[in-house]
mmCIF file of C-alpha atoms in Angstrom:
data_model
loop_
_atom_site.group_PDB
_atom_site.id
_atom_site.type_symbol
_atom_site.label_atom_id
_atom_site.label_comp_id
_atom_site.label_asym_id
_atom_site.label_seq_id
_atom_site.Cartn_x
_atom_site.Cartn_y
_atom_site.Cartn_z
ATOM 1 C CA MET U 1 123.822 -29.655 -132.437
ATOM 2 C CA GLY U 2 120.992 -27.425 -133.192
ATOM 3 C CA ARG U 3 116.978 -27.782 -134.255
ATOM 4 C CA GLY U 4 118.255 -26.683 -138.087
ATOM 5 C CA SER U 5 121.437 -28.713 -138.129
ATOM 6 C CA LEU U 6 119.511 -32.159 -136.430
ATOM 7 C CA ARG U 7 116.998 -30.773 -139.818
ATOM 8 C CA LYS U 8 119.856 -30.812 -142.058
ATOM 9 C CA LEU U 9 120.836 -34.646 -140.956
ATOM 10 C CA ILE U 10 117.717 -36.561 -140.807
ATOM 11 C CA GLY U 11 115.396 -34.495 -143.327
ATOM 12 C CA GLY U 12 113.822 -36.781 -146.203
ATOM 13 C CA GLY U 13 115.271 -34.534 -149.326
ATOM 14 C CA GLY U 14 118.990 -34.304 -147.912
ATOM 15 C CA ALA U 15 119.560 -30.679 -150.144
ATOM 16 C CA MET U 16 120.713 -28.949 -147.605
ATOM 17 C CA ALA U 17 118.206 -25.173 -149.196
ATOM 18 C CA SER U 18 115.940 -23.320 -148.646
ATOM 19 C CA ASP U 19 113.071 -24.358 -147.594
ATOM 20 C CA SER U 20 110.861 -22.469 -149.859
ATOM 21 C CA ASP U 21 112.681 -24.993 -152.925
ATOM 22 C CA ARG U 22 113.237 -28.147 -151.082
ATOM 23 C CA ASP U 23 110.034 -29.784 -152.201
ATOM 24 C CA VAL U 24 110.667 -28.481 -155.564
ATOM 25 C CA PHE U 25 110.130 -31.846 -158.008
ATOM 26 C CA SER U 26 111.671 -29.276 -161.250
ATOM 27 C CA ILE U 27 114.703 -28.386 -159.477
ATOM 28 C CA PHE U 28 115.690 -31.155 -156.731
ATOM 29 C CA GLY U 29 114.279 -34.200 -158.456
ATOM 30 C CA PRO U 30 115.324 -36.639 -160.873
ATOM 31 C CA PHE U 31 113.131 -34.671 -163.867
ATOM 32 C CA HIS U 32 115.664 -36.740 -165.972
ATOM 33 C CA LEU U 33 114.893 -39.721 -166.174
ATOM 34 C CA THR U 34 111.932 -39.143 -168.307
ATOM 35 C CA SER U 35 111.933 -42.907 -169.275
ATOM 36 C CA ILE U 36 111.727 -45.606 -167.203
ATOM 37 C CA ASP U 37 114.317 -49.094 -167.585
ATOM 38 C CA TRP U 38 112.470 -51.232 -165.228
ATOM 39 C CA THR U 39 115.712 -52.925 -165.366
ATOM 40 C CA ASN U 40 118.063 -50.913 -164.741
ATOM 41 C CA SER U 41 118.131 -50.922 -160.888
ATOM 42 C CA TYR U 42 119.365 -47.069 -161.413
ATOM 43 C CA HIS U 43 116.044 -45.369 -162.453
ATOM 44 C CA ARG U 44 114.060 -48.381 -159.921
ATOM 45 C CA THR U 45 116.367 -46.611 -157.347
ATOM 46 C CA SER U 46 115.213 -42.953 -158.402
ATOM 47 C CA VAL U 47 112.108 -43.654 -158.100
ATOM 48 C CA ALA U 48 110.941 -45.482 -154.951
ATOM 49 C CA SER U 49 113.376 -42.722 -152.962
ATOM 50 C CA SER U 50 111.345 -40.224 -155.731
ATOM 51 C CA LEU U 51 108.017 -41.553 -153.933
ATOM 52 C CA VAL U 52 109.409 -41.772 -149.942
ATOM 53 C CA ASN U 53 110.117 -38.086 -151.077
ATOM 54 C CA GLY U 54 106.698 -37.210 -152.327
ATOM 55 C CA VAL U 55 105.140 -38.310 -148.742
ATOM 56 C CA TYR U 56 107.702 -36.037 -146.330
ATOM 57 C CA THR U 57 106.407 -33.781 -149.134
ATOM 58 C CA MET U 58 102.796 -34.260 -148.435
ATOM 59 C CA GLU U 59 102.903 -34.116 -144.747
ATOM 60 C CA ARG U 60 104.915 -31.137 -145.053
ATOM 61 C CA ASP U 61 102.378 -29.892 -147.791
ATOM 62 C CA LYS U 62 100.048 -30.191 -144.580
ATOM 63 C CA GLN U 63 102.264 -28.678 -142.168
ATOM 64 C CA GLU U 64 102.658 -25.391 -144.005
ATOM 65 C CA LYS U 65 99.727 -25.513 -145.911
ATOM 66 C CA ARG U 66 99.886 -25.317 -149.062
ATOM 67 C CA VAL U 67 97.390 -26.174 -151.008
ATOM 68 C CA GLY U 68 96.013 -25.911 -154.138
ATOM 69 C CA SER U 69 98.875 -24.400 -156.810
ATOM 70 C CA GLU U 70 101.310 -24.141 -153.950
ATOM 71 C CA SER U 71 101.345 -27.451 -153.438
ATOM 72 C CA ARG U 72 104.233 -29.626 -153.841
ATOM 73 C CA ALA U 73 104.083 -33.799 -153.981
ATOM 74 C CA MET U 74 102.379 -34.497 -156.709
ATOM 75 C CA PRO U 75 105.350 -34.223 -159.401
ATOM 76 C CA TRP U 76 106.959 -37.209 -156.692
ATOM 77 C CA TRP U 77 104.946 -39.206 -158.518
ATOM 78 C CA ASP U 78 102.639 -38.406 -160.373
ATOM 79 C CA PHE U 79 106.344 -37.856 -163.052
ATOM 80 C CA PHE U 80 106.714 -41.608 -163.331
ATOM 81 C CA ASN U 81 103.129 -42.272 -163.838
ATOM 82 C CA PHE U 82 102.170 -42.874 -159.918
ATOM 83 C CA SER U 83 98.798 -42.050 -158.344
ATOM 84 C CA LEU U 84 98.072 -41.546 -154.435
ATOM 85 C CA VAL U 85 95.514 -44.077 -153.664
ATOM 86 C CA GLU U 86 96.046 -44.479 -149.626
ATOM 87 C CA THR U 87 97.375 -42.222 -147.428
ATOM 88 C CA LEU U 88 98.267 -43.455 -144.085
ATOM 89 C CA ILE U 89 97.457 -41.111 -140.718
ATOM 90 C CA ASP U 90 99.394 -41.728 -137.359
ATOM 91 C CA ASP U 91 96.914 -42.260 -134.513
ATOM 92 C CA TYR U 92 98.428 -39.973 -132.338
ATOM 93 C CA ASP U 93 100.263 -36.791 -134.606
ATOM 94 C CA SER U 94 97.663 -36.905 -137.484
ATOM 95 C CA SER U 95 100.846 -37.588 -139.627
ATOM 96 C CA ILE U 96 100.796 -38.085 -142.778
ATOM 97 C CA TYR U 97 103.771 -41.186 -142.171
ATOM 98 C CA GLY U 98 102.959 -42.874 -145.399
ATOM 99 C CA ALA U 99 101.479 -43.678 -148.358
ATOM 100 C CA VAL U 100 100.226 -46.905 -150.701
ATOM 101 C CA PHE U 101 100.876 -45.663 -154.785
ATOM 102 C CA GLU U 102 99.050 -47.101 -157.900
ATOM 103 C CA TYR U 103 101.136 -47.802 -161.251
ATOM 104 C CA LYS U 104 98.604 -46.238 -163.646
ATOM 105 C CA LEU U 105 100.122 -48.187 -166.078
ATOM 106 C CA SER U 106 100.811 -51.678 -164.866
ATOM 107 C CA ASN U 107 98.418 -53.001 -167.313
ATOM 108 C CA LEU U 108 100.414 -52.250 -170.036
ATOM 109 C CA CYS U 109 103.201 -54.422 -168.852
ATOM 110 C CA GLN U 110 101.167 -57.612 -167.446
ATOM 111 C CA ASN U 111 103.156 -60.387 -170.412
ATOM 112 C CA THR U 112 106.385 -57.937 -170.072
ATOM 113 C CA SER U 113 108.926 -61.026 -170.287
ATOM 114 C CA HIS U 114 110.929 -58.274 -168.946
ATOM 115 C CA ALA U 115 113.075 -60.365 -165.387
ATOM 116 C CA LYS U 116 111.917 -57.009 -163.644
ATOM 117 C CA ALA U 117 108.328 -55.519 -164.330
ATOM 118 C CA PRO U 118 107.630 -52.593 -162.393
ATOM 119 C CA PRO U 119 105.074 -52.704 -159.334
ATOM 120 C CA ARG U 120 101.626 -51.731 -159.534
ATOM 121 C CA TYR U 121 101.272 -51.082 -155.470
ATOM 122 C CA VAL U 122 104.464 -48.739 -154.021
ATOM 123 C CA ILE U 123 103.832 -48.106 -150.350
ATOM 124 C CA ALA U 124 106.636 -46.175 -149.100
ATOM 125 C CA PHE U 125 106.866 -44.157 -145.826
ATOM 126 C CA ARG U 126 108.334 -41.311 -144.841
ATOM 127 C CA GLY U 127 111.553 -40.990 -141.912
ATOM 128 C CA THR U 128 111.931 -38.075 -138.949
ATOM 129 C CA ILE U 129 110.331 -34.363 -140.042
ATOM 130 C CA LEU U 130 111.596 -32.391 -137.300
ATOM 131 C CA GLU U 131 108.683 -29.853 -136.587
ATOM 132 C CA SER U 132 106.518 -29.226 -134.497
ATOM 133 C CA ASP U 133 103.883 -31.209 -135.690
ATOM 134 C CA THR U 134 105.562 -34.064 -136.170
ATOM 135 C CA TRP U 135 108.938 -34.105 -133.801
ATOM 136 C CA MET U 136 107.271 -35.269 -130.663
ATOM 137 C CA THR U 137 105.689 -38.750 -132.268
ATOM 138 C CA ASP U 138 108.730 -39.148 -134.492
ATOM 139 C CA VAL U 139 111.658 -39.136 -131.746
ATOM 140 C CA LYS U 140 109.190 -41.220 -129.974
ATOM 141 C CA HIS U 141 109.639 -44.119 -132.937
ATOM 142 C CA ASN U 142 112.914 -43.641 -133.350
ATOM 143 C CA LEU U 143 113.374 -44.615 -129.475
ATOM 144 C CA LYS U 144 111.298 -47.593 -129.874
ATOM 145 C CA PHE U 145 113.452 -47.938 -133.132
ATOM 146 C CA SER U 146 116.703 -47.640 -130.026
ATOM 147 C CA PHE U 147 115.269 -49.852 -127.993
ATOM 148 C CA ASN U 148 113.790 -52.407 -129.844
ATOM 149 C CA THR U 149 110.243 -51.894 -129.852
ATOM 150 C CA LEU U 150 109.308 -50.410 -132.525
ATOM 151 C CA HIS U 151 106.842 -53.064 -133.441
ATOM 152 C CA GLU U 152 104.940 -52.204 -130.177
ATOM 153 C CA GLY U 153 103.907 -48.459 -131.735
ATOM 154 C CA GLY U 154 100.860 -48.476 -133.656
ATOM 155 C CA ARG U 155 101.983 -46.510 -136.381
ATOM 156 C CA SER U 156 103.666 -49.926 -136.672
ATOM 157 C CA LEU U 157 100.883 -51.956 -136.366
ATOM 158 C CA GLN U 158 99.276 -50.352 -138.922
ATOM 159 C CA ALA U 159 101.653 -49.941 -140.926
ATOM 160 C CA ILE U 160 102.147 -54.035 -141.041
ATOM 161 C CA ARG U 161 98.274 -54.017 -141.126
ATOM 162 C CA ALA U 162 98.262 -51.764 -144.189
ATOM 163 C CA ILE U 163 101.329 -54.218 -145.659
ATOM 164 C CA ARG U 164 98.772 -57.376 -145.791
ATOM 165 C CA SER U 165 95.838 -55.683 -146.786
ATOM 166 C CA MET U 166 97.768 -55.385 -149.866
ATOM 167 C CA VAL U 167 99.201 -58.450 -150.085
ATOM 168 C CA ASP U 168 95.401 -60.359 -149.380
ATOM 169 C CA LYS U 169 93.931 -58.304 -152.580
ATOM 170 C CA HIS U 170 97.056 -58.456 -154.709
ATOM 171 C CA SER U 171 100.548 -60.621 -155.912
ATOM 172 C CA GLU U 172 103.222 -60.154 -153.579
ATOM 173 C CA ALA U 173 104.704 -59.725 -156.773
ATOM 174 C CA ALA U 174 103.098 -56.555 -157.918
ATOM 175 C CA ILE U 175 104.060 -55.006 -153.972
ATOM 176 C CA TRP U 176 107.175 -52.621 -153.001
ATOM 177 C CA LEU U 177 108.057 -51.316 -149.978
ATOM 178 C CA ALA U 178 109.924 -48.188 -149.930
ATOM 179 C CA GLY U 179 111.012 -45.907 -146.899
ATOM 180 C CA HIS U 180 113.839 -43.707 -145.435
ATOM 181 C CA SER U 181 115.692 -43.280 -141.823
ATOM 182 C CA LEU U 182 112.511 -44.025 -139.276
ATOM 183 C CA GLY U 183 110.761 -45.285 -142.470
ATOM 184 C CA ALA U 184 113.220 -47.597 -143.526
ATOM 185 C CA ALA U 185 113.198 -49.285 -139.670
ATOM 186 C CA LEU U 186 109.795 -49.203 -141.222
ATOM 187 C CA VAL U 187 110.071 -51.435 -143.590
ATOM 188 C CA LEU U 188 112.530 -53.784 -141.899
ATOM 189 C CA LEU U 189 110.038 -54.642 -139.784
ATOM 190 C CA ALA U 190 107.500 -54.681 -141.777
ATOM 191 C CA GLY U 191 110.154 -56.808 -144.533
ATOM 192 C CA LYS U 192 110.522 -59.042 -142.302
ATOM 193 C CA THR U 193 107.641 -59.848 -140.095
ATOM 194 C CA MET U 194 105.667 -60.742 -143.704
ATOM 195 C CA THR U 195 108.593 -62.497 -145.415
ATOM 196 C CA SER U 196 107.934 -64.724 -141.921
ATOM 197 C CA PHE U 197 104.192 -64.908 -143.314
ATOM 198 C CA GLY U 198 106.072 -66.076 -146.553
ATOM 199 C CA PHE U 199 105.009 -63.127 -148.303
ATOM 200 C CA LEU U 200 108.743 -61.847 -149.778
ATOM 201 C CA LEU U 201 108.184 -58.192 -150.778
ATOM 202 C CA GLU U 202 110.552 -56.577 -153.688
ATOM 203 C CA SER U 203 112.098 -53.395 -150.878
ATOM 204 C CA TYR U 204 114.054 -50.514 -151.119
ATOM 205 C CA ILE U 205 115.034 -49.274 -147.917
ATOM 206 C CA PHE U 206 116.969 -45.766 -147.720
ATOM 207 C CA ASN U 207 120.110 -45.464 -144.981
ATOM 208 C CA PRO U 208 117.707 -47.233 -142.715
ATOM 209 C CA PRO U 209 118.743 -47.045 -138.429
ATOM 210 C CA ILE U 210 120.827 -49.597 -137.271
ATOM 211 C CA SER U 211 120.862 -50.408 -133.232
ATOM 212 C CA CYS U 212 124.096 -50.706 -132.308
ATOM 213 C CA ILE U 213 127.435 -47.976 -131.900
ATOM 214 C CA PRO U 214 128.865 -47.185 -135.904
ATOM 215 C CA LEU U 215 132.379 -48.381 -135.236
ATOM 216 C CA GLU U 216 133.172 -46.664 -139.504
ATOM 217 C CA GLN U 217 132.197 -43.336 -137.204
ATOM 218 C CA LEU U 218 134.650 -44.344 -134.312
ATOM 219 C CA PRO U 219 138.944 -43.294 -135.347
ATOM 220 C CA GLY U 220 141.290 -45.554 -135.712
ATOM 221 C CA GLY U 221 142.042 -48.520 -137.872
ATOM 222 C CA LYS U 222 140.481 -51.766 -139.526
ATOM 223 C CA LYS U 223 141.887 -54.126 -136.904
ATOM 224 C CA ILE U 224 141.539 -51.876 -134.159
ATOM 225 C CA LYS U 225 137.738 -51.987 -135.346
ATOM 226 C CA GLY U 226 137.938 -55.909 -135.994
ATOM 227 C CA VAL U 227 138.805 -56.971 -132.360
ATOM 228 C CA PHE U 228 136.137 -54.746 -130.554
ATOM 229 C CA GLN U 229 133.732 -56.047 -133.289
ATOM 230 C CA PHE U 230 134.811 -59.727 -131.798
ATOM 231 C CA THR U 231 134.950 -59.057 -128.843
ATOM 232 C CA LYS U 232 131.378 -58.456 -128.921
ATOM 233 C CA THR U 233 129.978 -61.151 -130.078
ATOM 234 C CA VAL U 234 130.981 -63.434 -128.092
ATOM 235 C CA VAL U 235 130.705 -61.923 -124.907
ATOM 236 C CA LYS U 236 126.750 -61.681 -126.512
ATOM 237 C CA ALA U 237 127.363 -65.253 -127.579
ATOM 238 C CA THR U 238 128.058 -66.805 -124.150
ATOM 239 C CA VAL U 239 125.920 -64.868 -122.595
ATOM 240 C CA ALA U 240 122.424 -66.071 -124.363
ATOM 241 C CA MET U 241 124.114 -69.037 -123.811
ATOM 242 C CA VAL U 242 124.538 -69.526 -119.953
ATOM 243 C CA LEU U 243 121.652 -67.198 -119.879
ATOM 244 C CA THR U 244 118.730 -68.555 -121.938
ATOM 245 C CA ASP U 245 120.080 -71.831 -123.309
ATOM 246 C CA LEU U 246 120.586 -70.972 -126.090
ATOM 247 C CA GLN U 247 120.800 -73.878 -128.765
ATOM 248 C CA VAL U 248 123.009 -71.915 -131.789
ATOM 249 C CA GLN U 249 120.205 -72.247 -134.511
ATOM 250 C CA GLU U 250 121.117 -71.499 -137.929
ATOM 251 C CA ASP U 251 119.717 -68.626 -140.617
ATOM 252 C CA ASP U 252 115.768 -69.523 -140.818
ATOM 253 C CA PRO U 253 115.947 -70.549 -145.090
ATOM 254 C CA LYS U 254 112.125 -68.669 -145.092
ATOM 255 C CA THR U 255 114.263 -64.529 -143.853
ATOM 256 C CA ALA U 256 117.275 -65.357 -145.935
ATOM 257 C CA SER U 257 115.436 -65.421 -148.960
ATOM 258 C CA TRP U 258 114.212 -61.858 -147.727
ATOM 259 C CA ILE U 259 117.041 -59.839 -150.290
ATOM 260 C CA PRO U 260 115.844 -56.301 -149.103
ATOM 261 C CA TYR U 261 118.167 -53.251 -151.285
ATOM 262 C CA LEU U 262 119.760 -51.445 -148.566
ATOM 263 C CA TYR U 263 121.214 -48.000 -149.996
ATOM 264 C CA VAL U 264 124.184 -47.057 -147.062
ATOM 265 C CA ASN U 265 126.546 -43.758 -147.154
ATOM 266 C CA PRO U 266 130.001 -45.170 -144.581
ATOM 267 C CA ALA U 267 129.950 -40.810 -143.086
ATOM 268 C CA ASP U 268 125.885 -41.456 -142.989
ATOM 269 C CA PRO U 269 126.214 -42.382 -138.613
ATOM 270 C CA ILE U 270 123.050 -43.242 -138.385
ATOM 271 C CA CYS U 271 123.285 -46.188 -140.914
ATOM 272 C CA ALA U 272 126.800 -46.443 -141.430
ATOM 273 C CA GLY U 273 126.949 -49.345 -139.006
ATOM 274 C CA TYR U 274 125.257 -51.796 -141.983
ATOM 275 C CA ILE U 275 128.737 -52.799 -143.733
ATOM 276 C CA ASN U 276 130.786 -53.379 -140.013
ATOM 277 C CA TYR U 277 127.927 -56.233 -139.079
ATOM 278 C CA PHE U 278 128.472 -57.153 -142.605
ATOM 279 C CA ARG U 279 131.717 -57.559 -142.690
ATOM 280 C CA HIS U 280 132.454 -58.909 -139.243
ATOM 281 C CA LYS U 281 129.539 -61.581 -140.923
ATOM 282 C CA THR U 282 132.203 -61.845 -143.605
ATOM 283 C CA PHE U 283 135.090 -62.184 -141.240
ATOM 284 C CA MET U 284 132.755 -64.768 -138.918
ATOM 285 C CA SER U 285 132.149 -66.855 -141.539
ATOM 286 C CA GLU U 286 135.752 -66.965 -142.961
ATOM 287 C CA ILE U 287 136.964 -68.506 -139.470
ATOM 288 C CA GLY U 288 134.469 -70.939 -139.438
ATOM 289 C CA ALA U 289 133.014 -69.122 -136.340
ATOM 290 C CA SER U 290 129.617 -68.456 -138.169
ATOM 291 C CA HIS U 291 127.456 -70.116 -135.111
ATOM 292 C CA ILE U 292 128.677 -68.049 -132.447
ATOM 293 C CA GLU U 293 128.150 -64.868 -134.736
ATOM 294 C CA ARG U 294 124.562 -65.741 -135.117
ATOM 295 C CA ILE U 295 124.100 -65.661 -131.362
ATOM 296 C CA GLY U 296 125.734 -63.093 -130.347
ATOM 297 C CA ALA U 297 123.958 -61.368 -133.036
ATOM 298 C CA GLY U 298 120.841 -62.711 -133.100
ATOM 299 C CA LYS U 299 120.070 -61.311 -129.532
ATOM 300 C CA SER U 300 119.986 -57.697 -128.374
ATOM 301 C CA VAL U 301 121.337 -56.676 -125.196
ATOM 302 C CA ARG U 302 117.620 -55.364 -124.097
ATOM 303 C CA SER U 303 116.904 -58.251 -124.986
ATOM 304 C CA LEU U 304 119.841 -60.449 -122.406
ATOM 305 C CA LEU U 305 118.772 -58.367 -119.525
ATOM 306 C CA MET U 306 115.346 -58.447 -119.696
ATOM 307 C CA GLY U 307 115.147 -62.437 -120.128
ATOM 308 C CA LYS U 308 113.632 -63.017 -122.787
ATOM 309 C CA SER U 309 114.671 -65.974 -125.017
ATOM 310 C CA SER U 310 112.800 -66.435 -127.250
ATOM 311 C CA SER U 311 114.548 -67.626 -130.651
ATOM 312 C CA SER U 312 112.122 -66.714 -133.849
ATOM 313 C CA ASP U 313 110.101 -63.462 -130.813
ATOM 314 C CA LEU U 314 110.924 -60.682 -133.383
ATOM 315 C CA SER U 315 110.954 -58.229 -130.171
ATOM 316 C CA THR U 316 113.238 -60.194 -129.058
ATOM 317 C CA GLU U 317 116.248 -60.347 -132.957
ATOM 318 C CA PRO U 318 117.205 -56.106 -133.608
ATOM 319 C CA LEU U 319 115.686 -54.915 -137.020
ATOM 320 C CA HIS U 320 119.242 -55.096 -139.062
ATOM 321 C CA LEU U 321 119.515 -59.067 -137.977
ATOM 322 C CA LEU U 322 119.754 -59.934 -142.070
ATOM 323 C CA PRO U 323 120.993 -63.239 -143.388
ATOM 324 C CA SER U 324 120.751 -62.178 -147.784
ATOM 325 C CA ALA U 325 120.123 -57.937 -148.941
ATOM 326 C CA ASP U 326 121.768 -56.333 -152.074
ATOM 327 C CA MET U 327 123.725 -53.371 -150.804
ATOM 328 C CA ILE U 328 124.891 -50.263 -152.131
ATOM 329 C CA VAL U 329 127.167 -48.088 -150.841
ATOM 330 C CA ASN U 330 127.656 -44.486 -151.084
ATOM 331 C CA LYS U 331 131.039 -43.686 -151.145
ATOM 332 C CA ASN U 332 131.145 -40.176 -152.019
ATOM 333 C CA LYS U 333 132.270 -37.908 -149.855
ATOM 334 C CA PRO U 334 129.012 -35.731 -148.545
ATOM 335 C CA THR U 335 128.976 -31.846 -149.723
ATOM 336 C CA LYS U 336 127.148 -28.495 -149.111
ATOM 337 C CA ALA U 337 124.662 -29.481 -151.485
ATOM 338 C CA MET U 338 124.581 -33.181 -150.423
ATOM 339 C CA THR U 339 124.276 -34.903 -146.602
ATOM 340 C CA ALA U 340 125.646 -37.917 -145.752
ATOM 341 C CA HIS U 341 121.368 -39.468 -144.728
ATOM 342 C CA GLY U 342 119.905 -36.953 -147.024
ATOM 343 C CA LEU U 343 117.802 -39.424 -149.314
ATOM 344 C CA HIS U 344 118.701 -36.454 -152.714
ATOM 345 C CA GLN U 345 120.582 -38.633 -152.894
ATOM 346 C CA TRP U 346 119.268 -41.853 -154.308
ATOM 347 C CA TRP U 347 118.582 -40.526 -157.333
ATOM 348 C CA GLU U 348 122.135 -38.515 -158.272
ATOM 349 C CA ARG U 349 121.653 -37.398 -162.050
ATOM 350 C CA ASP U 350 125.935 -37.644 -162.266
ATOM 351 C CA SER U 351 127.117 -40.620 -163.994
ATOM 352 C CA ALA U 352 130.733 -40.192 -162.339
ATOM 353 C CA MET U 353 128.573 -39.429 -159.422
ATOM 354 C CA ARG U 354 127.552 -42.894 -158.741
ATOM 355 C CA GLU U 355 130.768 -44.845 -160.499
ATOM 356 C CA ASN U 356 131.719 -44.513 -156.551
ATOM 357 C CA TRP U 357 128.185 -46.342 -155.734
ATOM 358 C CA GLU U 358 129.035 -49.934 -153.971
ATOM 359 C CA SER U 359 127.011 -52.351 -154.511
ATOM 360 C CA CYS U 360 128.315 -55.904 -152.183
ATOM 361 C CA CYS U 361 125.513 -59.152 -152.441
ATOM 362 C CA ILE U 362 125.323 -61.010 -149.091
ATOM 363 C CA ARG U 363 124.281 -63.862 -149.259
ATOM 364 C CA PRO U 364 124.339 -67.259 -146.702
ATOM 365 C CA TYR U 365 125.980 -70.377 -147.882
ATOM 366 C CA PRO U 366 124.828 -73.649 -147.094
ATOM 367 C CA ASP U 367 129.035 -73.839 -145.330
ATOM 368 C CA GLY U 368 128.553 -71.118 -143.606
ATOM 369 C CA LYS U 369 130.087 -69.173 -145.923
ATOM 370 C CA LEU U 370 129.402 -65.822 -147.063
ATOM 371 C CA GLU U 371 130.590 -63.564 -150.009
ATOM 372 C CA GLN U 372 133.201 -61.781 -149.677
ATOM 373 C CA LEU U 373 132.716 -57.728 -149.063
ATOM 374 C CA THR U 374 134.812 -55.202 -150.341
ATOM 375 C CA ILE U 375 134.483 -52.038 -148.564
ATOM 376 C CA GLN U 376 137.409 -50.543 -148.407
#
């Protein structure tokens, strides 16, 4: 796959437009949302994804030396009455990989009775940018994710410190996390880390990578894929118990109480595995084999080979291991204007297209059962 194709697959906006126009909010942004209803999930999704795209655009402004009136990042947050508080800079390549935004109207919403109040702060993270200034560091962090060592990266540690600092200064209810692709992996890591400290942060996770075979992309029917997944789970669970003398663990109630919003597309090989993961988790609970699924899913192949056995250590637990989630699946087929991995799809303006978004509520139950997934 050529560099241009890679850029279209992994790049931020997702719209396959000219480089000169793709960052222009008035052309590609969710400018149709002139009034935000914070109780509307589509509105919240659009705002969160727009802020993430603002981080992408800040870095592209920097790389293309667009300053002053030529810069294009600000409308991506200013349109929704957010201001830029802080940029997060990678220590190695000095790229902008994240940002902290403050909602300028938060004081007006403090006494609202809505179940969904707007955030006071949103901490957003971009994904991979395959350009000369950033590709090496971004690819390195993608490899760290693949080998389950993302927690060891300097960018990850810096991001978690920034989030913890904000939580210490403000209520956890006032803070959202949002990220796309590699940035989504950072949000998964940070969200699970903060949950271990007792902080549950509302999180919007767009097209997160998953470190397993994307069965959704493989030929064959559901039964063949299901047999493959079942066999893999049993083998991993058996090896884990033999090598580590692992005791069967129930889902951690603390971890299960964190319910991130996951946004996936079955045509996207980077994130499609989440659909099969939750479908398989449901199947295993239905046949009474939740304990086997927890052991098999809770250990990465790398951790088994390296002999790491801590059941609570994030270094051994794959990031995609989530007891709870609200997953939104975009079942629209990719087009020339919309790639399956593009961030742009999540502020889709066409309500008819949004009819093909399917919502799945994943929750653990005391008897180990999960709510049935109906994704076809």
